Short mmCIF file of C-alpha atoms in Angstrom, two decimals:
data_model
loop_
_atom_site.label_atom_id
_atom_site.label_comp_id
_atom_site.label_asym_id
_atom_site.label_seq_id
_atom_site.Cartn_x
_atom_site.Cartn_y
_atom_site.Cartn_z
CA MET A 1 0.02 0.01 0.12
CA SER A 2 1.47 3.36 -0.92
CA ASP A 3 1.82 6.22 1.44
CA SER A 4 -1.06 8.11 -0.21
CA GLU A 5 -3.23 5.09 -0.01
CA LYS A 6 -2.22 4.88 3.93
CA TYR A 7 -3.16 8.46 4.41
CA TYR A 8 -6.49 8.29 2.80
CA GLN A 9 -7.39 5.00 4.90
CA ALA A 10 -6.30 6.96 8.10
CA LEU A 11 -8.28 9.92 6.96
CA MET A 12 -11.42 7.68 6.58
CA THR A 13 -10.97 5.71 9.85
CA HIS A 14 -9.61 8.11 12.30
CA ARG A 15 -10.69 11.14 14.14
CA HIS A 16 -8.66 14.06 13.07
CA VAL A 17 -6.62 14.89 10.05
CA SER A 18 -6.12 18.75 9.42
CA ARG A 19 -7.01 20.53 6.31
CA ARG A 20 -3.29 21.50 6.05
CA GLY A 21 -2.36 17.87 6.14
CA LEU A 22 -4.95 16.94 3.71
CA PHE A 23 -3.63 19.56 1.35
CA ARG A 24 -0.01 18.56 1.97
CA ALA A 25 -1.05 14.90 1.05
CA PHE A 26 -2.37 16.13 -2.40
CA VAL A 27 0.65 18.15 -2.95
CA THR A 28 2.88 15.52 -2.03
CA ALA A 29 1.02 12.86 -4.22
CA ALA A 30 1.31 15.22 -7.21
CA GLN A 31 5.18 15.41 -6.91
CA GLN A 32 7.23 12.85 -8.74
CA SER A 33 10.28 11.94 -6.90
CA ALA A 34 12.81 9.00 -6.98
CA PRO A 35 12.76 6.82 -4.00
CA GLU A 36 15.32 7.45 -1.45
CA ALA A 37 18.36 4.98 -1.21
CA ARG A 38 18.19 3.54 2.33
CA ALA A 39 20.93 1.90 4.47
CA ALA A 40 20.97 -1.81 5.21
CA ILE A 41 19.27 -1.26 8.61
CA PRO A 42 17.19 2.00 8.13
CA VAL A 43 16.92 4.24 11.16
CA HIS A 44 13.26 5.32 11.56
CA PRO A 45 11.48 6.77 14.53
CA LEU A 46 10.15 4.26 16.73
CA PRO A 47 6.57 4.42 18.41
CA PRO A 48 6.16 6.30 21.63
CA GLY A 49 7.61 4.03 24.70
CA ALA A 50 9.80 2.13 22.56
CA LEU A 51 12.83 0.53 24.28
CA PRO A 52 16.16 1.47 22.97
CA ASP A 53 16.71 0.28 19.24
CA ALA A 54 18.62 -2.82 19.87
CA GLN A 55 16.27 -3.99 22.70
CA PHE A 56 13.21 -3.10 20.83
CA ARG A 57 14.24 -5.00 17.72
CA ALA A 58 14.96 -7.87 19.92
CA ARG A 59 11.73 -7.93 21.75
CA CYS A 60 9.24 -6.65 19.12
CA THR A 61 7.33 -9.56 17.31
CA ARG A 62 5.98 -7.44 14.52
CA CYS A 63 2.54 -8.38 15.33
CA ASP A 64 1.13 -5.25 14.42
CA SER A 65 -0.92 -4.69 17.53
CA CYS A 66 0.47 -1.25 18.03
CA ILE A 67 -0.38 -0.36 14.31
CA SER A 68 -3.93 -1.47 14.83
CA ALA A 69 -4.47 0.34 18.09
CA CYS A 70 -3.26 3.80 16.82
CA PRO A 71 -6.34 5.87 16.49
CA MET A 72 -4.41 8.61 14.46
CA GLY A 73 -3.02 6.16 11.88
CA ILE A 74 0.63 7.43 12.45
CA VAL A 75 1.99 4.15 13.70
CA ASN A 76 2.86 2.21 10.43
CA ARG A 77 4.81 -0.77 9.30
CA HIS A 78 8.27 0.06 8.04
CA GLU A 79 9.63 -1.97 5.07
CA ASP A 80 11.84 -3.88 7.49
CA GLY A 81 8.57 -5.09 9.08
CA PHE A 82 8.99 -3.10 12.46
CA PRO A 83 6.60 -0.28 13.56
CA GLU A 84 7.56 3.23 12.82
CA LEU A 85 6.07 6.66 13.75
CA ARG A 86 5.20 8.66 10.79
CA ILE A 87 3.84 12.13 11.71
CA GLU A 88 3.20 13.66 8.53
CA TYR A 89 -0.49 14.30 8.25
CA ALA A 90 -1.75 13.94 11.94
CA SER A 91 -0.02 14.53 15.17
CA CYS A 92 0.52 12.05 18.12
CA ASP A 93 -1.79 12.79 21.04
CA GLY A 94 -0.11 10.53 23.58
CA CYS A 95 -3.08 8.35 24.05
CA GLY A 96 -0.96 5.47 24.87
CA LEU A 97 -3.14 2.86 23.04
CA CYS A 98 -0.02 1.61 20.96
CA ILE A 99 1.76 1.13 24.37
CA SER A 100 -1.03 -0.76 26.03
CA SER A 101 -1.64 -2.90 22.99
CA CYS A 102 1.95 -4.29 22.96
CA PRO A 103 1.96 -8.01 24.07
CA ALA A 104 5.73 -8.30 23.83
CA GLY A 105 6.65 -5.45 26.04
CA ALA A 106 8.72 -3.68 23.33
CA LEU A 107 6.67 -0.41 24.18
CA GLN A 108 6.81 0.69 27.77
CA PRO A 109 4.65 3.02 29.60
CA LEU A 110 6.10 6.59 29.81
CA PRO A 111 6.44 8.77 33.06
CA ARG A 112 6.08 11.68 30.66
CA PHE A 113 4.79 11.35 27.18
CA ASP A 114 7.44 12.00 24.53
CA THR A 115 7.81 10.70 21.11
CA GLY A 116 11.54 11.46 21.15
CA LEU A 117 11.27 13.85 18.17
CA ARG A 118 12.04 17.46 18.10
CA PRO A 119 11.17 19.82 15.39
CA ALA A 120 13.86 21.71 13.36
CA PHE A 121 12.65 24.98 11.43
CA GLY A 122 13.91 25.58 8.20
CA ASN A 123 14.34 28.88 6.19
CA GLY A 124 10.83 28.60 4.89
CA CYS A 125 9.53 29.99 8.16
CA VAL A 126 11.10 33.41 7.81
CA ASN A 127 8.90 35.91 6.25
CA PRO A 128 10.38 39.46 6.39
CA VAL A 129 6.89 41.16 6.00
CA ARG A 130 4.85 39.12 8.23
CA ALA A 131 5.84 36.42 10.82
CA CYS A 132 3.71 33.28 10.40
CA ARG A 133 3.34 32.10 14.09
CA GLN A 134 1.31 29.11 13.34
CA CYS A 135 3.65 26.54 15.08
CA VAL A 136 3.52 28.85 18.14
CA ASP A 137 -0.29 29.17 18.13
CA VAL A 138 -0.84 25.45 17.71
CA CYS A 139 1.73 24.00 20.03
CA PRO A 140 -0.24 22.08 22.73
CA GLN A 141 2.79 22.33 25.15
CA GLN A 142 3.60 25.88 24.51
CA ALA A 143 7.10 24.93 23.37
CA CYS A 144 7.49 27.10 20.28
CA VAL A 145 8.56 30.57 20.53
CA ILE A 146 9.64 33.01 17.89
CA GLY A 147 13.28 34.01 18.51
CA GLU A 148 14.93 37.31 17.84
CA ALA A 149 15.78 36.45 14.24
CA GLY A 150 12.21 35.60 13.47
CA VAL A 151 12.83 31.89 13.45
CA PRO A 152 10.75 29.57 15.69
CA GLN A 153 12.77 28.05 18.47
CA ILE A 154 11.86 25.02 20.54
CA ASP A 155 11.88 24.52 24.35
CA ASP A 156 13.26 21.04 24.63
CA ALA A 157 11.81 20.72 28.43
CA ARG A 158 8.43 21.45 27.36
CA CYS A 159 8.28 19.87 23.91
CA ASN A 160 6.97 16.25 23.82
CA GLY A 161 7.47 15.76 19.97
CA CYS A 162 3.77 15.41 19.28
CA GLY A 163 4.16 16.85 15.58
CA GLU A 164 1.36 19.39 15.64
CA CYS A 165 3.89 22.08 14.55
CA LEU A 166 4.71 19.82 11.38
CA VAL A 167 1.12 19.08 10.73
CA GLN A 168 -0.03 22.65 10.80
CA CYS A 169 2.87 24.34 9.07
CA HIS A 170 1.73 25.75 5.61
CA ALA A 171 5.23 26.49 4.45
CA GLY A 172 6.71 22.96 4.92
CA ALA A 173 9.43 24.61 6.92
CA VAL A 174 9.29 22.13 9.95
CA LYS A 175 10.96 18.50 10.01
CA LEU A 176 11.10 16.34 12.96
CA ALA A 177 14.18 14.69 13.89
CA ALA A 178 15.18 12.13 16.70
CA ILE A 179 16.62 13.52 19.68
CA ALA A 180 19.99 12.12 21.13
CA ALA A 181 19.50 9.33 23.74
CA THR A 182 20.35 10.75 27.09
CA GLY A 183 21.21 7.24 28.39
CA ALA A 184 18.79 7.68 31.44
#
């Protein structure tokens, strides 16, 4: 099933997809791009509550329980068979259903919900005439602020990586990247 088909399936079966996300899906589907070359063991964001990568891969049975349980449709099967977090058209609301549905214990309850992703703001956000502020206005954690240069900045202590800023960005200037493991 293609990414577009997965998106439309999620649109029809889940509770919320933003208008911007729907528009982005149409624009993305219209763009013709060559598939990315991937490493032998691709690195992709794991679902919330995932054990460290090696432990997660050892414990996960690839049963798809977390994928089926996600009401937002953002936990998907990666080409390697393991689940991955795909925040592109809908954000993660931290409901924890993916964690509670994991029979193998590869996903563990979190003391504080965090996807392990953080936004990085690109050059598309800077508008010299009028600042957009969409990411600031929609952030449920109030973790986005506009810095002195007019570029959004993130407060890592407040951010939980939900991806709402990515979903709502009309300029496509937000990318989510995994944060470095703290070893805690």
